[in-house]
PDB file of C-alpha atoms in Angstrom:
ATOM      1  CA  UNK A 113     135.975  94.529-117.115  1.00 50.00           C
ATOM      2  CA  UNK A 114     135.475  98.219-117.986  1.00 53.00           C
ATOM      3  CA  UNK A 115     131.894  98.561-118.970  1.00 50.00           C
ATOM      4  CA  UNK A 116     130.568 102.002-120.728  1.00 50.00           C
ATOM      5  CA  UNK A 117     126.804 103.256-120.935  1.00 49.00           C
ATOM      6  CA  UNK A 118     125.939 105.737-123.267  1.00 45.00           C
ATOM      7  CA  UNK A 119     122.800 107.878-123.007  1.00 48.00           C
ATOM      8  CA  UNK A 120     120.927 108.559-125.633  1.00 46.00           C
ATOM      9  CA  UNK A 121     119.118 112.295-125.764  1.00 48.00           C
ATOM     10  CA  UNK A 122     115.361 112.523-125.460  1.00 47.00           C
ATOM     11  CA  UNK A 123     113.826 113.523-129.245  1.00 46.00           C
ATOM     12  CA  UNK A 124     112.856 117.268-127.517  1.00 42.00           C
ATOM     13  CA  UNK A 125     116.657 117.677-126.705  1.00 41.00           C
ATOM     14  CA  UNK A 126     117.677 116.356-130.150  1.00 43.00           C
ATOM     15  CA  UNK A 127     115.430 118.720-131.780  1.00 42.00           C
ATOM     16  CA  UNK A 128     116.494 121.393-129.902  1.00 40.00           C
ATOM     17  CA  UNK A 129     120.705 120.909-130.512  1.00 42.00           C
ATOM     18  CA  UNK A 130     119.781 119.776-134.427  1.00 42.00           C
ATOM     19  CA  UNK A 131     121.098 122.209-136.654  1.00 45.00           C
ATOM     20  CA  UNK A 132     118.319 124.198-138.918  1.00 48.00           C
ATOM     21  CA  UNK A 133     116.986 122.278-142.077  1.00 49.00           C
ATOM     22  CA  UNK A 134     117.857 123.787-145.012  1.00 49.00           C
ATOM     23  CA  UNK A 135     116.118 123.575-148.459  1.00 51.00           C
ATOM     24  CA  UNK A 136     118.151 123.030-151.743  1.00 52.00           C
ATOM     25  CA  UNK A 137     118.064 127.062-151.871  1.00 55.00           C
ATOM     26  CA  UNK A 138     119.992 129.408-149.809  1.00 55.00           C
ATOM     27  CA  UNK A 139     117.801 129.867-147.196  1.00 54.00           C
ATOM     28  CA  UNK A 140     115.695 128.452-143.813  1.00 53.00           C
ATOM     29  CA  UNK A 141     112.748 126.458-144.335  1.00 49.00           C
ATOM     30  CA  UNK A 142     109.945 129.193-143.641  1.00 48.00           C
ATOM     31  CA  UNK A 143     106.045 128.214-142.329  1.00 47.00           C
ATOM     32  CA  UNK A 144     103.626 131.090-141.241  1.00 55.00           C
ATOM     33  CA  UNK A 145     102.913 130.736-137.405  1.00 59.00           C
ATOM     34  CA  UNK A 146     101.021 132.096-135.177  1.00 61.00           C
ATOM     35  CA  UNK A 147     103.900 134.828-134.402  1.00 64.00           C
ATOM     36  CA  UNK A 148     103.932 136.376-137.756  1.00 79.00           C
ATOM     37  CA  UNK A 149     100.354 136.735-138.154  1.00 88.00           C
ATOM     38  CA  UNK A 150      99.327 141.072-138.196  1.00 92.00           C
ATOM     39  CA  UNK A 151      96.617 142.860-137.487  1.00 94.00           C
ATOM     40  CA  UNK A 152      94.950 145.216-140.431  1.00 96.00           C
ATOM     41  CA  UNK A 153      93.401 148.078-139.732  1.00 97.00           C
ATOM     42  CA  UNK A 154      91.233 150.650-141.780  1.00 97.00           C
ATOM     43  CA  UNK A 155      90.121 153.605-140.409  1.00 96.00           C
ATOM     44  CA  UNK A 156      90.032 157.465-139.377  1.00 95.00           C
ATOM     45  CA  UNK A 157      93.386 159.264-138.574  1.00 95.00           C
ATOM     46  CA  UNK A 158      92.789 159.210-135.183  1.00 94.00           C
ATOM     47  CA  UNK A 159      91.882 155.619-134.779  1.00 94.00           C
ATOM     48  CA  UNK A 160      94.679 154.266-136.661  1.00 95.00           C
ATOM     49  CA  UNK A 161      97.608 156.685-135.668  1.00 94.00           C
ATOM     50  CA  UNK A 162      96.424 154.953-132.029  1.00 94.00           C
ATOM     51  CA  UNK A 163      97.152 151.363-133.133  1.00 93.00           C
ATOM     52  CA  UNK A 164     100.336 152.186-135.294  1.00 93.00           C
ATOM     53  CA  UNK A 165     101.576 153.722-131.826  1.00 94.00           C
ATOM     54  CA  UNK A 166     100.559 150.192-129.962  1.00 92.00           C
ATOM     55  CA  UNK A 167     102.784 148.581-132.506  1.00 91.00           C
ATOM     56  CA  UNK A 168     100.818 147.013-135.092  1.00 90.00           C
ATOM     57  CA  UNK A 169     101.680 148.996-138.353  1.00 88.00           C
ATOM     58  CA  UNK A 170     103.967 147.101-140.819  1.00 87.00           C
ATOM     59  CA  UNK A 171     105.675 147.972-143.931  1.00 87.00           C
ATOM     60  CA  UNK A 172     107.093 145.210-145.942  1.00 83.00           C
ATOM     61  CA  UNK A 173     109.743 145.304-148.259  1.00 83.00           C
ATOM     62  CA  UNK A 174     107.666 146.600-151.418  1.00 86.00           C
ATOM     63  CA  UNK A 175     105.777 148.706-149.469  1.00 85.00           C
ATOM     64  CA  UNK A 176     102.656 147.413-148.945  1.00 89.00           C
ATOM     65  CA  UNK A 177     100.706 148.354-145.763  1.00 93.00           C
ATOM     66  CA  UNK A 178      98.576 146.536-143.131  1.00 94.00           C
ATOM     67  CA  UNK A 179      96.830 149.695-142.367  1.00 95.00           C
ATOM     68  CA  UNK A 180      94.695 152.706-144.579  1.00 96.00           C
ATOM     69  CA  UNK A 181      94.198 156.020-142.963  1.00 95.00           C
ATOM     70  CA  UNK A 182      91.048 157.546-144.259  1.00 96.00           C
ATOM     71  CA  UNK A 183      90.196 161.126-144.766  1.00 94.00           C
ATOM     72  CA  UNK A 184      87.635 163.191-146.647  1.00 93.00           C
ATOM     73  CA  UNK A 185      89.461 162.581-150.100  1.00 95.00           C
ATOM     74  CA  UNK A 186      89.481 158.838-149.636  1.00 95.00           C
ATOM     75  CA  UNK A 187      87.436 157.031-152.278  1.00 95.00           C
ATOM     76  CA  UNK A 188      85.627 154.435-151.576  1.00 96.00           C
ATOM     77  CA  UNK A 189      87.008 152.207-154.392  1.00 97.00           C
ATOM     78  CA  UNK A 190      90.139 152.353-152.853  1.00 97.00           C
ATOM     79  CA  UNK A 191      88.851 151.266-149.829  1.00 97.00           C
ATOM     80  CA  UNK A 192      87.129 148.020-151.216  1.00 97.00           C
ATOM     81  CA  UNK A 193      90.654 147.454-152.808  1.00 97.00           C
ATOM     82  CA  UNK A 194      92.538 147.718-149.171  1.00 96.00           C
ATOM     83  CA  UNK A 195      90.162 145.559-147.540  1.00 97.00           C
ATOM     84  CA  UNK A 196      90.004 143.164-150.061  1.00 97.00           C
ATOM     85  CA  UNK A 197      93.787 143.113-150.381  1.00 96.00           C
ATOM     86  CA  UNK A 198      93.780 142.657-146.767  1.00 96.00           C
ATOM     87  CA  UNK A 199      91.273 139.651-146.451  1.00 96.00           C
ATOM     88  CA  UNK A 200      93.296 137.792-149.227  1.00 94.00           C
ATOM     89  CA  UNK A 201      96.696 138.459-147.272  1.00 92.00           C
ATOM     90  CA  UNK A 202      97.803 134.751-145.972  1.00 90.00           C
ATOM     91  CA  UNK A 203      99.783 136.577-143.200  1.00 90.00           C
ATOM     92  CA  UNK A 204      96.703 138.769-141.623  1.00 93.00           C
ATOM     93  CA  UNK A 205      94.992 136.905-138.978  1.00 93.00           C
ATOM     94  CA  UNK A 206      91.989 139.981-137.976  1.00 95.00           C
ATOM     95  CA  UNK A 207      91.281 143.377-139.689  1.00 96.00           C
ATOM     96  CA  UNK A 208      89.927 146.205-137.430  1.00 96.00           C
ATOM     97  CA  UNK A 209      87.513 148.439-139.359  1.00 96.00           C
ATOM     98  CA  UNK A 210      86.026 151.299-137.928  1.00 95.00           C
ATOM     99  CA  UNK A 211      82.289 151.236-138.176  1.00 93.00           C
ATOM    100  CA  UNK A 212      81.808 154.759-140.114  1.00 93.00           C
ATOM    101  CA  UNK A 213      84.344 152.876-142.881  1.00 95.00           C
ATOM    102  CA  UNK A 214      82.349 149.562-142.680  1.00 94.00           C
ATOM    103  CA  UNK A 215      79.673 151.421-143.790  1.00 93.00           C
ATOM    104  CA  UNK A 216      81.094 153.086-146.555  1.00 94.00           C
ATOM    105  CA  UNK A 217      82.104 149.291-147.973  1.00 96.00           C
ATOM    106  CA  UNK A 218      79.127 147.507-146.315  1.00 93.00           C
ATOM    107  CA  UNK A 219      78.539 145.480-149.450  1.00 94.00           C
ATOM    108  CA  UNK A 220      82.298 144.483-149.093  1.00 95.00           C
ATOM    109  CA  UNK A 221      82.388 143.830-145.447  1.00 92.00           C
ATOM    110  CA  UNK A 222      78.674 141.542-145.591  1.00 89.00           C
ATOM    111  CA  UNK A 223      80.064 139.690-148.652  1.00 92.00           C
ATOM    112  CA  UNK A 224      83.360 138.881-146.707  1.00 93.00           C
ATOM    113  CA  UNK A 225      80.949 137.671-143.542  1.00 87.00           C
ATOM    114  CA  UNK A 226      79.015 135.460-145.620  1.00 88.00           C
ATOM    115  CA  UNK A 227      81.706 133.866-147.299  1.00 91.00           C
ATOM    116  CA  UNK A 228      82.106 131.792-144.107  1.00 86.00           C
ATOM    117  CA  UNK A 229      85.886 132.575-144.148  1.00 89.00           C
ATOM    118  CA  UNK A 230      86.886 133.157-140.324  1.00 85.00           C
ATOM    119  CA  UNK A 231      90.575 134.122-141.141  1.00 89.00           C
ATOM    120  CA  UNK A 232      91.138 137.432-140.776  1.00 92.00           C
ATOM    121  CA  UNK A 233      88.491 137.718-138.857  1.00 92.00           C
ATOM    122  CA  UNK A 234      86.885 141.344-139.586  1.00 93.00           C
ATOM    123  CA  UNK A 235      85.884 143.411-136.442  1.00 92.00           C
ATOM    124  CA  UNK A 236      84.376 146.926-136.460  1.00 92.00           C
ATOM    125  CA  UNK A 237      85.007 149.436-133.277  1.00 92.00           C
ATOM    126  CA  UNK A 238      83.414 152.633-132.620  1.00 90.00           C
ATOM    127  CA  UNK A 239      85.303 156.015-133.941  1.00 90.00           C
ATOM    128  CA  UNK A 240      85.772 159.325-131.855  1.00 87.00           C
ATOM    129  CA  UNK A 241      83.401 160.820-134.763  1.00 85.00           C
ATOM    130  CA  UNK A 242      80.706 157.950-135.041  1.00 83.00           C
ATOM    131  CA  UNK A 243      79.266 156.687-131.858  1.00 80.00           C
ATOM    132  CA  UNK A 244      79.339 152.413-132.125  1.00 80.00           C
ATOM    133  CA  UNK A 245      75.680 150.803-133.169  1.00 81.00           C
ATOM    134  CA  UNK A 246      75.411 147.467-132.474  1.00 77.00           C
ATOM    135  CA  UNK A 247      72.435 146.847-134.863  1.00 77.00           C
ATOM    136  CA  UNK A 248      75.312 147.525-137.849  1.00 79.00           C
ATOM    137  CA  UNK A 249      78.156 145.160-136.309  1.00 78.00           C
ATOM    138  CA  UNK A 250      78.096 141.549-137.847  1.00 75.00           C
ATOM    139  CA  UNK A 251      79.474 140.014-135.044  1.00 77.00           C
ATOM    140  CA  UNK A 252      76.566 141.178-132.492  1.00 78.00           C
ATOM    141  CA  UNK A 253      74.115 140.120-135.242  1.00 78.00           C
ATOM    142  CA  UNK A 254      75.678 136.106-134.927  1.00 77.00           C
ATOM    143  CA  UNK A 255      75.503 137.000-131.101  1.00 79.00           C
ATOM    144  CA  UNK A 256      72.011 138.292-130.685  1.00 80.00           C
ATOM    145  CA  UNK A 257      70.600 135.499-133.058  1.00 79.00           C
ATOM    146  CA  UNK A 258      72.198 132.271-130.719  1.00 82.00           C
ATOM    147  CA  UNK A 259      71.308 134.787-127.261  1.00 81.00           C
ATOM    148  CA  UNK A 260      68.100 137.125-128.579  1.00 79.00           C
ATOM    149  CA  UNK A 261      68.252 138.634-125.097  1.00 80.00           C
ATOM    150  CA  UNK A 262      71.467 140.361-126.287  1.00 75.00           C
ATOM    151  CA  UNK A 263      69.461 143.420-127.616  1.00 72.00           C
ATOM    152  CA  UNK A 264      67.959 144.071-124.136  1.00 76.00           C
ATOM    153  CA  UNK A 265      71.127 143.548-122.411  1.00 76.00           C
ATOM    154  CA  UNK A 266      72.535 146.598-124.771  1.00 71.00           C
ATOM    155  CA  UNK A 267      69.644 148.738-124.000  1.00 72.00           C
ATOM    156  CA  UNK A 268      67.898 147.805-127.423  1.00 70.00           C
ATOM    157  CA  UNK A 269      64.437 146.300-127.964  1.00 65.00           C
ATOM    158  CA  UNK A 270      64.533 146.680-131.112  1.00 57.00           C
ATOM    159  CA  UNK A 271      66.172 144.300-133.405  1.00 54.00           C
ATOM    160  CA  UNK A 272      67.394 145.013-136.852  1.00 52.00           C
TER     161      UNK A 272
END
């Protein structure tokens, strides 16, 4: 008797050989993932001409940045509306500010920190112009209050 066995694939290899769901538009179904999360950034000339070389500038197709360069003429307003646009962006995961521009928008960058959202998650790094103060930086204030030795570790005795 002639006796046939058929294997059946794993689900993994299924998945992978299945052919794309589609929706009842032209078109892929589309989730954010971890790939096309960006990085914001809002700074000095310098400082941000640096990270649009290291590839994290992007320009979408109505022209809206992930990046402000700011200058002399830059007015403050506008750089409340950048970083708020920024924080409210579903496909920005952290926003690098320099700490010179954090201060300009400190009311801003405080009422984003104690809104308890964690995504984007702001940092602030030092400028060429503005040498970095820890005592300003509200990620070493969460760090110094759970490890108060922080401050001496820095150099500091001082607290804010």
């Amino acid at each position: 008797s002639c006796h046939l066995q058929f294997k059946l694939p794993d689900p993994l290899s299924a998945a992978l050989v299945a052919p794309p769901r589609h929706t009842g538009k032209m078109g892929k179904i589309k989730f954010m993932s971890q790939v096309d999360m960006k990085i914001g950034v809002i700074g000095d000339e310098d400082t941000v001409t640096g990270m649009l070389l290291a590839g994290i500038g992007a320009v979408d197709g109505q022209g809206k940045k992930n990046f402000l360069i700011v200058d002399t003429k830059t007015h403050q307003r506008e750089m409340e509306e950048v970083f708020h646009d920024l924080t409210n962006r579903k496909d920005i995961a952290m926003i690098l500010i320099t700490q010179g521009c954090a201060e300009t928008i400190r009311m801003a960058v405080d009422g984003y920190s104690a809104s308890g959202k964690v995504v984007p998650t702001i940092l602030e790094i030092p400028s060429k112009e503005q040498p970095y103060d820890p005592r300003k930086d509200a990620v070493f204030q969460r760090v110094a209050f759970f490890y108060p030795q922080a401050y001496a570790m820095m150099g500091m005795e001082d607290k804010p």
